[in-house]
Amino acid sequence: MQFFFEVLIGGLLSGVMYSLVALGFVLIYKASGVFNFAQGAMVFFAALTFVGITELGVPFGFALILAFGAMILLAIATERVVLRPLVNQPQITLFMATIGLTFLVEGLAQGMWGASVRGLEIPGIQDEPLEWMMENTGIGVSKFDLFAAGVSAVLVVVLALFFNKTRVGRALRAVADDHQAALAIGIPLQDIWRIVWAVAGLVALVAGVMWGARNGVQFALTFVALKALPVLIIGGFTSIPGAIVGGLIIGASEKLGEIYIPPFVQSTFGLETNLGGIEGWFPYVMALLFLLVRPEGLFGEKHIDRV
Amino acid sequence: MKMKKSALIGFSVAAALGASAVQAADQYIGLPSYRVGPYAAGGTGIFGGMIDYFQLVNARDGGINGVKLTWEECETEYNNARGVECYERMKKNGPTGNTVFHPLSTGITYSVIDKATADKIPVISLGYGRTDASDGRVFPYIFPMLTNYWSQNTAKIKFIGMKEGGMDKLKGKKIVNIYHDSAYGKETIPVLDAQAKMYGFTVKHIPVAHPGNEQQSQWLQVRQEKPDWVILRGWGVMNPTALKAAAKIGFPREKIVGVWWSGAEEDTIPAGAAAKGYISAGFNVAGTNYPVIKDIQKHVVAKGKTNMEDKSRIGSVYYNRGVVHGIITVEAIRKAQEKYGKGKSITGEQMRWGIENLSIDAAMLKKLGAEGFMPALKMSCLNHEGSGLVKFQQWDGKQWKVITDWIESDQKLVRGMIEESAAKYAKEKGITPRDCSKES
């Protein structure tokens, strides 16, 4: 049972890391109704820019600010070059534009900072088990994972306040509902998009630093976006708390699935082949099941078209 | 497509002098490199080292018997389809077509086996690719040179045996094989199983889903299994993630032995302190303290011609592996020229003869400035591997330190498996194996 809880806790904490990436998708989707395919590339761009700046001798905190500045510039450029010409175009057009943006941002990051793999350490936070917990329960819970959970919690609270309690947040929701109507009542669409892409850039920076500290800053950071998709399907594309809950469900289920499903299938069907390594596709099966039962996700808005 | 300045100059001069002059002066090599995308770190290092060696031969020696090397890069992003496209695009370039193809990807290697065989262009897959292609009777144009995956794995078990105090001490030991869940990762499972039976140890294979940036479940299983050793068969982000996860469960890094695609600075630096003590196999070593690297620094780097954007990577594992690629390519061309005419451009078919008759012994390694840098090798029609030697290195927290001499692989076991697998392939494809006794 102790092993079960260790896997479960580890999975929940891994899920928080997925949620960090999923949050960026939610922000853009809320503001424009577009699935931003480039979010993974933005995570990579942000982390590589941050590490590149620290390599120039800039202290950690200041480098974070400068990297956020770079994300704001990227947001402004994206709004000016990609989004503005596509106002009122079908959402699929905007989605396709974000696919193009993905390759551009990936190439830009490697062009600016090179293709080398870099290490990243968050000062004072080690990826090692909490000693007292290990001694008292035998369960290993990483200090780093707990720190990531704390950071995510703060981000969720800040973003929820931003969306629900500020004028910008309300304007943002209006833009998401109808671009043209929002423009008609005087909401500055371009400003809103710049702001929301900049905030998504901040989320990408936080996710990039956390994932970079865990696995190194390298191109593979773009792959973490793949795990955010099932998180969004389960949590709902428009819900910030949904991104967190979806992440927890995916994290816990994929870890428990990886440990317990292959041996169960092997023993039940008497198979000798190795069935492990299901973590890559298992979250998508979970997401598919959710789509069948609750297509809008746990916290998503039910879309009703009047005929 | 990216073309190096030297190659462009080469082609311009060739155009000015006329085609006949080109044929006497150039040896064209099409390089399917990857400088962007997920594996750009490996691509820039290895192709950078290879190109720097070509530049050295041109600058220091005036080429090979007066024949200047020219090259052209084609970006694959490590993508099979693009690799094949690059192969097709470059195969007829240069005065005699592409001399040799270095896919630097097991996937691209598999994709071009039939095409390269039909086009008579040798494919060198140095330390990767299709293991049973070591049987040159069935795969006349494919060269998984130096040491293939199966050989490497037997050397790894030998190394573990040495650490345990003898091969007989392996009995009753437990080894966990953490592998990338792909054709590459699964390639060594049969040989490990065979060795487990042979030496009486148990082996548990634990797959990691691509790309490998999440390994918590796998390492919790390792903690449950309590193995004596872990073999790490990773690639890319899977490697630092594995080392960090091992640290998290307290598994000693000194008991983890990686394949050479898990043994570069790119695999350890991102893992930080968690990588200290980790061991990996290698068919080349890191460092700049070798005459061949010093020559590159003198004739290429000092003159501002290095292909490496980041000069601190000169002497790294990947860079030096690129230099090994360069040495083998150049020496095979030189060998082919001995038979087909010194100072002349050779064809792909002639290059195959050059590779199959290539022998780099200890004296030649010394002459090349690569003593201890790479293993000696002797190729043949029958044996497209040529060496089977492996060194082991350990990460001391800052750099790789070589901890063994060259360790021989178990060719008795490996060769039997290779011939069996190659024969099966030949039967499936309707290939009649060459009679090597009739090859001259």
Tab-separated table of N, CA and C in Angstrom, chain A residues 2-3 6-7 10-11 14 18 107 110 114-121 127-129 134 138-140 142 145 211-220 223-224 227 254-255 258-259 274-280, chain B residues 35-41 44 77 179 181 189 204-218 220-221 223-224 236-237 240-241 244-245 247-250 266-267 269-273 309-310 313:
chain	number	residue	atom	x	y	z
A	2	GLN	N	1.987	1.159	0.722
A	2	GLN	CA	2.901	2.314	0.789
A	2	GLN	C	3.398	2.675	-0.616
A	3	PHE	N	3.693	1.624	-1.419
A	3	PHE	CA	4.165	1.847	-2.777
A	3	PHE	C	3.074	2.522	-3.617
A	6	GLU	N	2.958	6.098	-2.788
A	6	GLU	CA	4.134	6.797	-3.317
A	6	GLU	C	3.938	7.115	-4.810
A	7	VAL	N	3.416	6.127	-5.537
A	7	VAL	CA	3.151	6.332	-6.968
A	7	VAL	C	2.070	7.402	-7.138
A	10	GLY	N	3.422	10.897	-6.232
A	10	GLY	CA	4.347	11.301	-7.299
A	10	GLY	C	3.584	11.687	-8.557
A	11	GLY	N	2.559	10.922	-8.874
A	11	GLY	CA	1.751	11.194	-10.068
A	11	GLY	C	1.014	12.516	-9.947
A	14	SER	N	3.474	15.225	-10.460
A	14	SER	CA	3.841	15.346	-11.882
A	14	SER	C	2.724	16.038	-12.644
A	18	TYR	N	2.286	19.278	-15.496
A	18	TYR	CA	1.539	19.328	-16.762
A	18	TYR	C	0.589	20.532	-16.747
A	107	GLY	N	12.588	27.881	-34.209
A	107	GLY	CA	13.782	28.256	-34.970
A	107	GLY	C	14.424	29.517	-34.424
A	110	GLN	N	16.429	28.706	-31.190
A	110	GLN	CA	17.719	28.049	-31.447
A	110	GLN	C	18.657	28.971	-32.229
A	114	GLY	N	21.449	29.196	-29.806
A	114	GLY	CA	22.186	27.981	-30.153
A	114	GLY	C	21.419	26.727	-29.762
A	115	ALA	N	21.947	25.587	-30.245
A	115	ALA	CA	21.220	24.326	-30.071
A	115	ALA	C	21.726	23.522	-28.872
A	116	SER	N	22.729	24.060	-28.151
A	116	SER	CA	23.307	23.287	-27.038
A	116	SER	C	22.293	23.039	-25.928
A	117	VAL	N	22.445	21.890	-25.290
A	117	VAL	CA	21.605	21.550	-24.146
A	117	VAL	C	22.193	22.215	-22.908
A	118	ARG	N	21.343	22.857	-22.120
A	118	ARG	CA	21.834	23.560	-20.929
A	118	ARG	C	21.223	22.997	-19.655
A	119	GLY	N	21.972	23.122	-18.578
A	119	GLY	CA	21.440	22.784	-17.264
A	119	GLY	C	20.801	24.017	-16.641
A	120	LEU	N	19.883	23.786	-15.708
A	120	LEU	CA	19.242	24.923	-15.026
A	120	LEU	C	18.976	24.515	-13.574
A	121	GLU	N	19.487	25.290	-12.658
A	121	GLU	CA	19.263	24.990	-11.234
A	121	GLU	C	18.478	26.140	-10.621
A	127	ASP	N	16.114	18.549	-6.226
A	127	ASP	CA	15.157	17.499	-6.611
A	127	ASP	C	15.502	16.229	-5.834
A	128	GLU	N	15.255	16.280	-4.531
A	128	GLU	CA	15.565	15.133	-3.669
A	128	GLU	C	14.434	14.937	-2.651
A	129	PRO	N	14.297	13.735	-2.095
A	129	PRO	CA	13.141	13.468	-1.221
A	129	PRO	C	13.198	14.242	0.101
A	134	MET	N	10.471	10.623	4.353
A	134	MET	CA	11.090	9.340	3.996
A	134	MET	C	11.329	8.508	5.251
A	138	GLY	N	8.439	6.245	4.791
A	138	GLY	CA	9.077	5.451	3.723
A	138	GLY	C	8.679	5.915	2.336
A	139	ILE	N	7.908	7.000	2.264
A	139	ILE	CA	7.466	7.519	0.971
A	139	ILE	C	8.365	8.685	0.559
A	140	GLY	N	8.849	8.613	-0.664
A	140	GLY	CA	9.724	9.676	-1.150
A	140	GLY	C	8.926	10.749	-1.890
A	142	SER	N	9.473	14.516	-3.540
A	142	SER	CA	10.547	15.436	-3.909
A	142	SER	C	10.261	16.872	-3.461
A	145	ASP	N	9.261	18.877	-6.490
A	145	ASP	CA	7.871	18.695	-6.916
A	145	ASP	C	6.929	19.507	-6.022
A	211	TRP	N	10.300	23.010	-15.822
A	211	TRP	CA	10.629	21.818	-16.611
A	211	TRP	C	12.108	21.797	-16.962
A	212	GLY	N	12.659	22.978	-17.221
A	212	GLY	CA	14.088	23.060	-17.541
A	212	GLY	C	14.948	22.625	-16.372
A	213	ALA	N	14.524	23.005	-15.159
A	213	ALA	CA	15.271	22.603	-13.974
A	213	ALA	C	15.177	21.094	-13.774
A	214	ARG	N	14.107	20.516	-14.242
A	214	ARG	CA	13.913	19.087	-14.055
A	214	ARG	C	14.662	18.254	-15.100
A	215	ASN	N	14.595	18.664	-16.369
A	215	ASN	CA	15.138	17.825	-17.446
A	215	ASN	C	16.242	18.488	-18.261
A	216	GLY	N	16.592	19.710	-17.931
A	216	GLY	CA	17.552	20.438	-18.748
A	216	GLY	C	16.807	21.268	-19.778
A	217	VAL	N	17.442	22.360	-20.190
A	217	VAL	CA	16.807	23.227	-21.181
A	217	VAL	C	17.220	22.742	-22.562
A	218	GLN	N	16.309	22.138	-23.254
A	218	GLN	CA	16.589	21.592	-24.574
A	218	GLN	C	15.296	21.526	-25.374
A	219	PHE	N	15.449	21.177	-26.624
A	219	PHE	CA	14.319	21.208	-27.540
A	219	PHE	C	13.143	20.369	-27.034
A	220	ALA	N	13.459	19.310	-26.283
A	220	ALA	CA	12.412	18.401	-25.799
A	220	ALA	C	11.389	19.125	-24.924
A	223	PHE	N	7.992	19.215	-26.216
A	223	PHE	CA	7.149	18.018	-26.138
A	223	PHE	C	6.209	18.028	-24.932
A	224	VAL	N	6.527	18.831	-23.911
A	224	VAL	CA	5.669	18.809	-22.714
A	224	VAL	C	4.253	19.278	-23.070
A	227	LYS	N	1.531	16.631	-23.376
A	227	LYS	CA	0.817	16.143	-22.187
A	227	LYS	C	-0.262	17.132	-21.746
A	254	GLU	N	-1.775	8.228	-15.143
A	254	GLU	CA	-0.727	7.668	-16.019
A	254	GLU	C	0.347	6.936	-15.208
A	255	LYS	N	0.646	7.448	-14.031
A	255	LYS	CA	1.672	6.776	-13.208
A	255	LYS	C	1.133	5.448	-12.661
A	258	GLU	N	0.902	3.042	-15.561
A	258	GLU	CA	2.211	2.518	-15.979
A	258	GLU	C	2.671	1.390	-15.056
A	259	ILE	N	2.390	1.546	-13.768
A	259	ILE	CA	2.867	0.540	-12.796
A	259	ILE	C	1.964	-0.699	-12.791
A	274	ASN	N	6.860	-7.472	-23.255
A	274	ASN	CA	6.912	-6.365	-22.317
A	274	ASN	C	5.906	-5.295	-22.730
A	275	LEU	N	4.964	-4.997	-21.871
A	275	LEU	CA	3.889	-4.079	-22.269
A	275	LEU	C	4.029	-2.674	-21.663
A	276	GLY	N	5.113	-2.438	-21.001
A	276	GLY	CA	5.274	-1.134	-20.326
A	276	GLY	C	5.379	0.021	-21.305
A	277	GLY	N	5.728	1.198	-20.774
A	277	GLY	CA	5.900	2.375	-21.619
A	277	GLY	C	4.580	2.905	-22.142
A	278	ILE	N	3.507	2.754	-21.324
A	278	ILE	CA	2.187	3.184	-21.807
A	278	ILE	C	1.912	4.653	-21.490
A	279	GLU	N	2.820	5.281	-20.753
A	279	GLU	CA	2.598	6.675	-20.341
A	279	GLU	C	2.400	7.626	-21.518
A	280	GLY	N	2.997	7.269	-22.665
A	280	GLY	CA	2.900	8.135	-23.829
A	280	GLY	C	1.474	8.248	-24.342
B	35	ARG	N	20.835	20.556	-37.679
B	35	ARG	CA	21.328	21.651	-36.845
B	35	ARG	C	20.201	22.366	-36.121
B	36	VAL	N	18.993	22.017	-36.445
B	36	VAL	CA	17.820	22.493	-35.693
B	36	VAL	C	16.974	21.281	-35.344
B	37	GLY	N	15.992	21.498	-34.465
B	37	GLY	CA	15.121	20.401	-34.096
B	37	GLY	C	15.566	19.712	-32.821
B	38	PRO	N	14.894	18.616	-32.470
B	38	PRO	CA	15.084	18.007	-31.158
B	38	PRO	C	16.495	17.485	-30.888
B	39	TYR	N	17.206	17.074	-31.921
B	39	TYR	CA	18.518	16.453	-31.682
B	39	TYR	C	19.654	17.299	-32.245
B	40	ALA	N	19.412	18.598	-32.314
B	40	ALA	CA	20.395	19.509	-32.902
B	40	ALA	C	21.719	19.491	-32.133
B	41	ALA	N	21.656	19.247	-30.831
B	41	ALA	CA	22.897	19.257	-30.040
B	41	ALA	C	23.850	18.168	-30.550
B	44	THR	N	24.912	19.110	-34.395
B	44	THR	CA	25.910	20.181	-34.559
B	44	THR	C	27.288	19.713	-34.091
B	77	GLU	N	16.651	17.557	-39.831
B	77	GLU	CA	15.970	17.689	-38.536
B	77	GLU	C	15.733	16.318	-37.906
B	179	TYR	N	15.080	1.236	-21.017
B	179	TYR	CA	15.315	1.521	-22.429
B	179	TYR	C	14.253	2.429	-23.040
B	181	ASP	N	11.549	3.339	-25.451
B	181	ASP	CA	10.588	2.409	-26.051
B	181	ASP	C	10.461	2.653	-27.559
B	189	ILE	N	17.655	-6.047	-26.307
B	189	ILE	CA	16.949	-6.969	-25.410
B	189	ILE	C	17.348	-8.439	-25.684
B	204	LYS	N	15.669	-7.359	-15.942
B	204	LYS	CA	14.302	-6.864	-16.103
B	204	LYS	C	14.348	-5.661	-17.045
B	205	HIS	N	13.509	-5.722	-18.065
B	205	HIS	CA	13.489	-4.642	-19.050
B	205	HIS	C	12.352	-3.682	-18.725
B	206	ILE	N	12.681	-2.421	-18.538
B	206	ILE	CA	11.648	-1.422	-18.234
B	206	ILE	C	11.650	-0.356	-19.331
B	207	PRO	N	10.570	-0.279	-20.106
B	207	PRO	CA	10.526	0.718	-21.182
B	207	PRO	C	10.156	2.115	-20.688
B	208	VAL	N	10.639	3.103	-21.398
B	208	VAL	CA	10.280	4.501	-21.131
B	208	VAL	C	9.678	5.069	-22.404
B	209	ALA	N	8.467	5.597	-22.293
B	209	ALA	CA	7.802	6.141	-23.482
B	209	ALA	C	8.544	7.374	-23.990
B	210	HIS	N	8.600	7.521	-25.319
B	210	HIS	CA	9.224	8.697	-25.942
B	210	HIS	C	8.494	9.971	-25.503
B	211	PRO	N	9.132	11.080	-25.249
B	211	PRO	CA	10.578	11.313	-25.358
B	211	PRO	C	11.350	10.936	-24.094
B	212	GLY	N	10.657	10.592	-23.038
B	212	GLY	CA	11.356	10.174	-21.817
B	212	GLY	C	11.510	11.272	-20.797
B	213	ASN	N	10.690	12.333	-20.921
B	213	ASN	CA	10.829	13.431	-19.956
B	213	ASN	C	10.045	13.188	-18.665
B	214	GLU	N	9.446	12.000	-18.531
B	214	GLU	CA	8.777	11.590	-17.300
B	214	GLU	C	9.174	10.148	-16.990
B	215	GLN	N	9.865	9.922	-15.894
B	215	GLN	CA	10.318	8.552	-15.607
B	215	GLN	C	10.080	8.137	-14.171
B	216	GLN	N	9.183	8.815	-13.508
B	216	GLN	CA	8.978	8.529	-12.101
B	216	GLN	C	8.538	7.073	-11.866
B	217	SER	N	7.577	6.608	-12.659
B	217	SER	CA	7.085	5.235	-12.448
B	217	SER	C	8.196	4.218	-12.663
B	218	GLN	N	9.017	4.457	-13.693
B	218	GLN	CA	10.088	3.514	-14.003
B	218	GLN	C	11.089	3.412	-12.857
B	220	LEU	N	10.598	4.248	-9.727
B	220	LEU	CA	9.989	3.648	-8.522
B	220	LEU	C	10.023	2.126	-8.640
B	221	GLN	N	9.869	1.638	-9.882
B	221	GLN	CA	10.000	0.187	-10.091
B	221	GLN	C	11.429	-0.261	-9.810
B	223	ARG	N	13.403	1.089	-7.693
B	223	ARG	CA	13.550	1.066	-6.226
B	223	ARG	C	12.966	-0.219	-5.642
B	224	GLN	N	11.859	-0.665	-6.227
B	224	GLN	CA	11.240	-1.903	-5.755
B	224	GLN	C	12.087	-3.122	-6.090
B	236	GLY	N	18.583	11.524	-25.979
B	236	GLY	CA	18.071	12.884	-25.781
B	236	GLY	C	17.687	13.161	-24.340
B	237	VAL	N	16.523	13.758	-24.179
B	237	VAL	CA	16.088	14.210	-22.856
B	237	VAL	C	15.906	13.050	-21.882
B	240	PRO	N	19.279	12.820	-19.081
B	240	PRO	CA	19.340	13.599	-17.832
B	240	PRO	C	18.143	13.336	-16.928
B	241	THR	N	16.982	13.075	-17.533
B	241	THR	CA	15.793	12.801	-16.727
B	241	THR	C	16.012	11.519	-15.903
B	244	LYS	N	18.414	12.214	-12.993
B	244	LYS	CA	17.756	12.967	-11.921
B	244	LYS	C	16.791	12.066	-11.153
B	245	ALA	N	16.074	11.222	-11.902
B	245	ALA	CA	15.125	10.323	-11.240
B	245	ALA	C	15.862	9.300	-10.369
B	247	ALA	N	18.687	9.835	-8.855
B	247	ALA	CA	19.111	10.568	-7.651
B	247	ALA	C	17.947	10.696	-6.673
B	248	LYS	N	16.769	10.908	-7.231
B	248	LYS	CA	15.580	11.117	-6.401
B	248	LYS	C	15.255	9.881	-5.558
B	249	ILE	N	15.500	8.695	-6.121
B	249	ILE	CA	15.230	7.475	-5.332
B	249	ILE	C	16.483	6.968	-4.625
B	250	GLY	N	17.574	7.698	-4.798
B	250	GLY	CA	18.806	7.342	-4.092
B	250	GLY	C	19.565	6.184	-4.718
B	266	GLU	N	26.019	16.513	-23.181
B	266	GLU	CA	24.622	16.947	-23.300
B	266	GLU	C	23.696	16.106	-22.429
B	267	ASP	N	24.170	14.916	-22.044
B	267	ASP	CA	23.345	14.027	-21.212
B	267	ASP	C	23.569	14.260	-19.728
B	269	ILE	N	25.350	17.282	-18.224
B	269	ILE	CA	25.304	18.675	-17.738
B	269	ILE	C	23.894	19.077	-17.293
B	270	PRO	N	22.842	18.764	-18.071
B	270	PRO	CA	21.505	19.164	-17.609
B	270	PRO	C	21.079	18.475	-16.319
B	271	ALA	N	21.689	17.336	-16.014
B	271	ALA	CA	21.321	16.629	-14.778
B	271	ALA	C	22.039	17.207	-13.566
B	272	GLY	N	22.995	18.093	-13.780
B	272	GLY	CA	23.703	18.744	-12.677
B	272	GLY	C	24.423	17.743	-11.785
B	273	ALA	N	24.313	17.954	-10.469
B	273	ALA	CA	25.019	17.109	-9.506
B	273	ALA	C	24.539	15.661	-9.547
B	309	GLU	N	29.943	26.683	-33.765
B	309	GLU	CA	29.559	28.010	-33.286
B	309	GLU	C	30.092	28.217	-31.873
B	310	ASP	N	29.927	27.178	-31.050
B	310	ASP	CA	30.378	27.233	-29.664
B	310	ASP	C	31.712	26.490	-29.566
B	313	ARG	N	32.816	23.550	-27.235
B	313	ARG	CA	32.401	22.156	-27.459
B	313	ARG	C	33.466	21.353	-28.218
